[in-house]
Amino acid sequence: MPAVTVENPLTLPRVTAPADAVARPVLAVTTAPSGFEGEGFPVRRAFAGINYRHLDPFIMMDQMGEVEYQPGEPKGTPWHPHRGFETVTYIIDGIFDHQDSNGGGGTITNGDTQWMTAGAGLLHIEAPPEHLVMSGGLFHGLQLWVNLPAKDKMMPPRYQDIRGGSVQLLTSPDGGALLRVIAGELDGHQGPGATHTPITMIHATLAPGAEITLPWREDFNGLAYVMAGKGAVGAERRPIHLGQTAVFGAGSSLTVRADEQQDSNTPDLEIVLLGGQPIREPMAHYGPFVMNTRDELQQAFEDFQKGRLGTIPAVHGMTESGPKG
């Protein structure tokens, strides 16, 4: 890590918050519990314990790995349904194959992002390719769930395959931070990901001792999750480290700083910055479905059980599995 980088960040456009920007305070720092997903790959639940009013429009985020698999160990997820939201899968190291019940699919690898709008619903599967299962190797990524407003929940499913080379690269005035804008906009610079719910998603790498203060839309919330390393957030320099999420309050800028000393296996601070415009609608969420009411949730389960979300292609010789948690 990181997968997408440059030799000299000072060749990139530089961003910083204006002098009169209002610094966002840090409301809380939470620690993600660890668990296992799908067929057994390790995850950290980045948003566990955070009140949804601070997350909206984001629902959940898992850090998958970082793990060095031995031959035969790489895991994926079984076939499972989704309806009513978007999944954003960002692969930093490793390879993931995707297939769905509509015939869609593809492969994402180092620095790539797959943006799946589940909308009205489908079945899909995510797994490492056979050659990676045989050889083993490094695997590391994120999966973010973004809510859809009621008017878009039943739209037809769609995909965006965002290659690592297409992300918008930016830096801080001194070149100490490399910013990868995956989706949304930062200081007039647009990332490639198109979203139904306005959001910004950035993967930032800060060299030891580097600090950056970014302009941040006042109508967005603000979250920062540490994938590796340690540092501080906010003008008050609240400590934060691997597996922790910072929740920012209101304001027009946010500050992140890397500690002068990092661990030997983690040379830099790796942090994901998220902002989004809250939808502020009722949410009914259970397992793989995110709707507005319990009746809509019940309908989603009924549609899944009756095969209305699609069927698994016969080539797999598999039977439909139950909903994923």
Short mmCIF file of C-alpha atoms in Angstrom, two decimals:
data_model
loop_
_atom_site.label_atom_id
_atom_site.label_comp_id
_atom_site.label_asym_id
_atom_site.label_seq_id
_atom_site.Cartn_x
_atom_site.Cartn_y
_atom_site.Cartn_z
CA MET A 1 0.00 0.00 0.00
CA PRO A 2 -0.65 2.44 -1.55
CA ALA A 3 -1.45 1.06 -5.01
CA VAL A 4 -1.65 4.37 -6.90
CA THR A 5 1.16 6.81 -6.24
CA VAL A 6 3.57 9.27 -7.87
CA GLU A 7 7.31 9.78 -7.47
CA ASN A 8 7.06 13.53 -6.91
CA PRO A 9 3.76 14.78 -5.44
CA LEU A 10 4.83 18.40 -6.09
CA THR A 11 4.04 17.85 -9.77
CA LEU A 12 0.35 17.57 -8.79
CA PRO A 13 -2.24 20.30 -8.18
CA ARG A 14 -2.08 21.54 -4.58
CA VAL A 15 -5.05 22.06 -2.29
CA THR A 16 -5.53 23.73 1.05
CA ALA A 17 -8.39 25.35 2.92
CA PRO A 18 -8.76 29.15 2.77
CA ALA A 19 -7.50 31.12 5.75
CA ASP A 20 -11.02 32.03 6.88
CA ALA A 21 -12.31 28.43 6.85
CA VAL A 22 -14.05 27.25 10.02
CA ALA A 23 -12.26 24.21 11.44
CA ARG A 24 -14.46 21.19 12.08
CA PRO A 25 -14.13 19.92 15.65
CA VAL A 26 -13.70 16.21 16.36
CA LEU A 27 -16.87 14.94 18.03
CA ALA A 28 -15.71 11.38 18.64
CA VAL A 29 -13.06 8.77 17.83
CA THR A 30 -14.29 5.16 17.78
CA THR A 31 -12.42 1.86 17.41
CA ALA A 32 -13.63 -0.69 14.86
CA PRO A 33 -14.30 -4.22 16.13
CA SER A 34 -12.81 -7.06 14.10
CA GLY A 35 -14.73 -9.96 12.59
CA PHE A 36 -15.09 -12.18 9.54
CA GLU A 37 -17.20 -11.73 6.40
CA GLY A 38 -18.42 -14.03 3.67
CA GLU A 39 -16.45 -17.28 3.58
CA GLY A 40 -14.02 -16.06 6.19
CA PHE A 41 -11.97 -13.02 5.24
CA PRO A 42 -11.06 -10.71 8.14
CA VAL A 43 -12.73 -7.29 8.38
CA ARG A 44 -12.81 -4.26 10.64
CA ARG A 45 -16.30 -2.69 11.01
CA ALA A 46 -15.28 0.94 10.66
CA PHE A 47 -18.61 2.55 11.63
CA ALA A 48 -19.63 0.28 14.51
CA GLY A 49 -20.92 2.30 17.47
CA ILE A 50 -21.37 5.56 15.53
CA ASN A 51 -24.85 7.11 15.60
CA TYR A 52 -26.44 7.05 12.14
CA ARG A 53 -27.14 10.78 12.25
CA HIS A 54 -23.36 11.28 11.96
CA LEU A 55 -23.03 8.69 9.15
CA ASP A 56 -25.96 9.56 6.84
CA PRO A 57 -25.77 8.94 3.83
CA PHE A 58 -23.17 6.24 4.60
CA ILE A 59 -24.43 3.00 6.11
CA MET A 60 -21.39 0.87 6.88
CA MET A 61 -17.77 0.37 5.86
CA ASP A 62 -15.52 -2.67 6.22
CA GLN A 63 -11.76 -2.70 5.95
CA MET A 64 -10.99 -6.07 4.34
CA GLY A 65 -7.56 -7.27 5.48
CA GLU A 66 -4.74 -6.24 5.31
CA VAL A 67 -3.86 -9.95 5.22
CA GLU A 68 -1.11 -12.06 3.64
CA TYR A 69 -2.81 -15.26 2.51
CA GLN A 70 -1.02 -18.57 2.26
CA PRO A 71 -1.76 -20.80 -0.78
CA GLY A 72 -5.34 -22.04 -0.63
CA GLU A 73 -6.43 -19.46 1.96
CA PRO A 74 -7.95 -16.52 0.01
CA LYS A 75 -11.67 -16.15 0.70
CA GLY A 76 -14.62 -14.35 -0.86
CA THR A 77 -18.35 -14.10 -0.33
CA PRO A 78 -21.07 -16.54 -1.43
CA TRP A 79 -23.91 -15.44 -3.72
CA HIS A 80 -26.07 -12.88 -1.92
CA PRO A 81 -28.70 -10.24 -2.74
CA HIS A 82 -28.73 -6.44 -2.40
CA ARG A 83 -31.44 -3.82 -2.80
CA GLY A 84 -31.81 -0.11 -2.05
CA PHE A 85 -28.22 1.19 -1.84
CA GLU A 86 -24.78 1.30 -3.48
CA THR A 87 -21.69 -0.77 -2.67
CA VAL A 88 -18.27 0.75 -3.28
CA THR A 89 -15.42 -1.78 -3.34
CA TYR A 90 -11.91 -0.27 -3.34
CA ILE A 91 -9.04 -2.73 -3.77
CA ILE A 92 -5.67 -1.45 -2.56
CA ASP A 93 -3.72 -4.71 -2.82
CA GLY A 94 -4.83 -7.98 -4.43
CA ILE A 95 -7.48 -9.01 -6.94
CA PHE A 96 -11.25 -9.50 -6.69
CA ASP A 97 -13.58 -10.97 -9.30
CA HIS A 98 -17.25 -9.98 -9.37
CA GLN A 99 -20.25 -11.58 -11.06
CA ASP A 100 -23.97 -10.89 -10.81
CA SER A 101 -27.29 -12.46 -11.77
CA ASN A 102 -27.73 -9.97 -14.64
CA GLY A 103 -24.61 -11.17 -16.44
CA GLY A 104 -22.44 -8.30 -15.26
CA GLY A 105 -19.02 -8.70 -13.75
CA GLY A 106 -15.36 -7.90 -13.95
CA THR A 107 -12.05 -7.85 -12.12
CA ILE A 108 -10.67 -5.09 -9.92
CA THR A 109 -7.11 -4.96 -8.68
CA ASN A 110 -4.52 -2.60 -7.18
CA GLY A 111 -6.10 0.85 -6.87
CA ASP A 112 -9.33 0.01 -8.73
CA THR A 113 -12.83 0.72 -7.47
CA GLN A 114 -16.08 -0.97 -8.41
CA TRP A 115 -19.21 1.09 -7.79
CA MET A 116 -22.34 -1.08 -7.84
CA THR A 117 -25.74 0.58 -7.61
CA ALA A 118 -27.95 -2.28 -6.46
CA GLY A 119 -31.13 -0.25 -6.87
CA ALA A 120 -34.15 -2.56 -7.33
CA GLY A 121 -31.96 -5.55 -6.60
CA LEU A 122 -29.76 -8.37 -7.87
CA LEU A 123 -27.67 -11.29 -6.69
CA HIS A 124 -23.89 -11.11 -6.82
CA ILE A 125 -20.72 -12.85 -5.72
CA GLU A 126 -17.23 -11.52 -4.96
CA ALA A 127 -14.21 -13.78 -4.77
CA PRO A 128 -10.48 -13.88 -5.50
CA PRO A 129 -9.61 -15.49 -8.85
CA GLU A 130 -8.56 -19.14 -8.85
CA HIS A 131 -4.89 -18.34 -9.50
CA LEU A 132 -4.78 -16.12 -6.39
CA VAL A 133 -6.41 -18.86 -4.31
CA MET A 134 -3.70 -21.25 -5.50
CA SER A 135 -0.77 -18.89 -4.96
CA GLY A 136 -1.90 -16.87 -1.95
CA GLY A 137 -0.70 -13.30 -1.57
CA LEU A 138 -1.54 -9.90 -0.12
CA PHE A 139 -5.15 -8.74 0.04
CA HIS A 140 -6.38 -5.37 1.29
CA GLY A 141 -9.41 -3.25 0.48
CA LEU A 142 -12.50 -1.40 1.62
CA GLN A 143 -16.19 -1.86 1.03
CA LEU A 144 -18.44 1.13 1.67
CA TRP A 145 -22.25 1.13 1.59
CA VAL A 146 -23.91 4.38 0.45
CA ASN A 147 -27.65 4.85 0.91
CA LEU A 148 -29.96 5.81 -1.94
CA PRO A 149 -32.82 8.30 -1.52
CA ALA A 150 -36.33 6.82 -1.69
CA LYS A 151 -36.81 8.07 -5.25
CA ASP A 152 -33.81 6.03 -6.47
CA LYS A 153 -34.11 2.85 -4.41
CA MET A 154 -35.89 0.89 -7.15
CA MET A 155 -33.84 2.13 -10.10
CA PRO A 156 -32.27 -0.44 -12.45
CA PRO A 157 -28.88 -1.76 -11.21
CA ARG A 158 -25.75 -0.24 -12.76
CA TYR A 159 -21.95 -0.36 -12.45
CA GLN A 160 -18.99 1.92 -12.63
CA ASP A 161 -15.55 0.36 -12.95
CA ILE A 162 -13.10 3.03 -11.83
CA ARG A 163 -9.53 2.14 -12.73
CA GLY A 164 -6.78 3.28 -10.39
CA GLY A 165 -5.18 5.37 -13.10
CA SER A 166 -8.30 7.50 -13.49
CA VAL A 167 -8.54 8.84 -9.92
CA GLN A 168 -7.82 12.54 -9.42
CA LEU A 169 -4.42 12.96 -7.71
CA LEU A 170 -3.74 16.05 -5.60
CA THR A 171 -1.26 17.09 -2.93
CA SER A 172 -0.75 19.49 -0.04
CA PRO A 173 1.20 22.76 -0.47
CA ASP A 174 4.44 21.13 0.77
CA GLY A 175 3.93 17.81 -1.05
CA GLY A 176 3.68 15.86 2.21
CA ALA A 177 0.27 14.38 1.41
CA LEU A 178 -0.96 12.46 -1.62
CA LEU A 179 -4.73 12.66 -2.11
CA ARG A 180 -6.64 10.26 -4.36
CA VAL A 181 -10.11 11.64 -5.09
CA ILE A 182 -12.13 8.52 -5.96
CA ALA A 183 -15.55 10.18 -6.02
CA GLY A 184 -16.98 13.65 -5.63
CA GLU A 185 -15.10 16.92 -5.66
CA LEU A 186 -12.34 18.56 -3.64
CA ASP A 187 -11.45 22.24 -4.11
CA GLY A 188 -12.77 22.19 -7.67
CA HIS A 189 -11.06 18.90 -8.62
CA GLN A 190 -13.50 16.16 -9.63
CA GLY A 191 -13.03 12.45 -8.99
CA PRO A 192 -14.27 9.87 -11.53
CA GLY A 193 -16.99 8.24 -9.40
CA ALA A 194 -20.56 9.44 -10.14
CA THR A 195 -22.94 9.22 -7.22
CA HIS A 196 -26.71 9.54 -6.81
CA THR A 197 -26.23 10.89 -3.30
CA PRO A 198 -23.63 13.71 -3.32
CA ILE A 199 -20.48 12.45 -1.55
CA THR A 200 -16.71 12.85 -1.53
CA MET A 201 -14.39 9.84 -1.06
CA ILE A 202 -10.63 10.36 -0.72
CA HIS A 203 -7.74 8.01 0.10
CA ALA A 204 -4.96 10.12 1.57
CA THR A 205 -1.35 9.12 2.28
CA LEU A 206 0.54 11.44 4.66
CA ALA A 207 4.30 11.18 5.13
CA PRO A 208 5.54 11.21 8.74
CA GLY A 209 5.00 14.67 10.26
CA ALA A 210 2.88 15.90 7.33
CA GLU A 211 -0.32 17.84 7.97
CA ILE A 212 -3.11 18.93 5.64
CA THR A 213 -6.16 21.12 6.11
CA LEU A 214 -8.74 20.58 3.39
CA PRO A 215 -11.75 22.65 2.41
CA TRP A 216 -14.92 20.66 3.17
CA ARG A 217 -18.46 21.34 2.03
CA GLU A 218 -20.48 22.72 4.93
CA ASP A 219 -23.58 20.73 3.90
CA PHE A 220 -21.59 17.44 4.07
CA ASN A 221 -20.81 15.37 7.12
CA GLY A 222 -17.16 14.49 7.76
CA LEU A 223 -15.54 11.14 8.64
CA ALA A 224 -11.95 9.90 8.66
CA TYR A 225 -10.93 6.24 8.96
CA VAL A 226 -7.34 5.08 9.49
CA MET A 227 -6.32 2.09 7.36
CA ALA A 228 -2.69 2.12 8.50
CA GLY A 229 -0.40 4.19 10.68
CA LYS A 230 -1.12 6.76 13.37
CA GLY A 231 -1.66 10.47 13.58
CA ALA A 232 -4.07 13.12 14.77
CA VAL A 233 -7.27 14.76 13.54
CA GLY A 234 -8.78 18.18 13.99
CA ALA A 235 -7.13 21.45 14.97
CA GLU A 236 -7.05 20.03 18.51
CA ARG A 237 -4.86 17.13 17.27
CA ARG A 238 -6.95 14.30 18.65
CA PRO A 239 -4.87 11.08 18.45
CA ILE A 240 -6.04 8.39 16.02
CA HIS A 241 -4.57 5.10 14.81
CA LEU A 242 -5.20 1.99 12.70
CA GLY A 243 -8.82 0.85 12.88
CA GLN A 244 -10.22 4.08 14.31
CA THR A 245 -12.82 6.46 12.85
CA ALA A 246 -13.04 10.18 13.61
CA VAL A 247 -16.42 11.93 13.45
CA PHE A 248 -16.17 15.63 12.63
CA GLY A 249 -18.66 18.31 13.60
CA ALA A 250 -19.82 21.31 11.59
CA GLY A 251 -17.42 23.62 9.75
CA SER A 252 -15.80 24.27 6.39
CA SER A 253 -12.41 22.54 6.76
CA LEU A 254 -10.92 19.44 8.32
CA THR A 255 -7.36 18.73 9.43
CA VAL A 256 -5.37 15.48 9.45
CA ARG A 257 -1.79 15.03 10.65
CA ALA A 258 0.62 12.07 10.55
CA ASP A 259 2.79 11.33 13.58
CA GLU A 260 6.51 11.95 13.20
CA GLN A 261 7.21 8.31 14.07
CA GLN A 262 5.35 5.48 12.31
CA ASP A 263 5.66 1.73 12.77
CA SER A 264 8.39 0.02 10.75
CA ASN A 265 5.84 -1.93 8.66
CA THR A 266 3.71 1.19 8.04
CA PRO A 267 5.84 4.03 6.68
CA ASP A 268 2.96 6.53 6.26
CA LEU A 269 -0.47 7.41 7.60
CA GLU A 270 -3.13 5.92 5.28
CA ILE A 271 -6.55 7.44 5.86
CA VAL A 272 -9.91 7.50 4.07
CA LEU A 273 -11.83 10.79 4.19
CA LEU A 274 -15.58 10.69 3.58
CA GLY A 275 -18.19 13.40 3.29
CA GLY A 276 -21.77 13.22 2.12
CA GLN A 277 -25.01 15.15 1.98
CA PRO A 278 -27.38 13.57 4.52
CA ILE A 279 -30.53 12.09 2.99
CA ARG A 280 -32.54 12.55 6.19
CA GLU A 281 -35.16 9.93 5.36
CA PRO A 282 -36.34 7.03 7.53
CA MET A 283 -34.13 3.95 7.09
CA ALA A 284 -35.05 0.30 7.53
CA HIS A 285 -31.91 -1.84 7.27
CA TYR A 286 -31.57 -5.58 7.71
CA GLY A 287 -28.82 -7.73 6.24
CA PRO A 288 -28.42 -7.02 2.51
CA PHE A 289 -31.43 -4.70 2.14
CA VAL A 290 -31.68 -0.98 2.94
CA MET A 291 -35.15 0.49 2.49
CA ASN A 292 -37.30 3.26 4.02
CA THR A 293 -39.97 1.21 5.81
CA ARG A 294 -40.34 -2.23 7.38
CA ASP A 295 -43.00 -3.08 4.79
CA GLU A 296 -40.48 -2.35 1.99
CA LEU A 297 -37.94 -4.48 3.83
CA GLN A 298 -40.42 -7.37 4.05
CA GLN A 299 -41.17 -6.97 0.34
CA ALA A 300 -37.45 -7.17 -0.46
CA PHE A 301 -37.14 -10.47 1.42
CA GLU A 302 -40.26 -11.82 -0.31
CA ASP A 303 -38.94 -10.77 -3.73
CA PHE A 304 -35.62 -12.45 -2.99
CA GLN A 305 -37.25 -15.68 -1.84
CA LYS A 306 -39.44 -15.79 -4.96
CA GLY A 307 -36.49 -15.26 -7.29
CA ARG A 308 -37.44 -11.75 -8.38
CA LEU A 309 -33.93 -10.41 -7.68
CA GLY A 310 -32.49 -12.84 -10.21
CA THR A 311 -31.11 -16.35 -10.18
CA ILE A 312 -27.59 -17.71 -9.98
CA PRO A 313 -26.24 -18.64 -13.43
CA ALA A 314 -26.50 -22.40 -13.96
CA VAL A 315 -22.81 -22.60 -14.92
CA HIS A 316 -21.98 -22.39 -11.23
CA GLY A 317 -24.03 -25.47 -10.34
CA MET A 318 -24.94 -23.73 -7.09
CA THR A 319 -28.22 -23.21 -5.29
CA GLU A 320 -29.39 -19.89 -4.01
CA SER A 321 -27.94 -19.06 -0.62
CA GLY A 322 -29.71 -17.09 2.05
CA PRO A 323 -29.26 -13.38 2.70
CA LYS A 324 -25.85 -12.20 3.74
CA GLY A 325 -25.62 -10.51 7.08
#
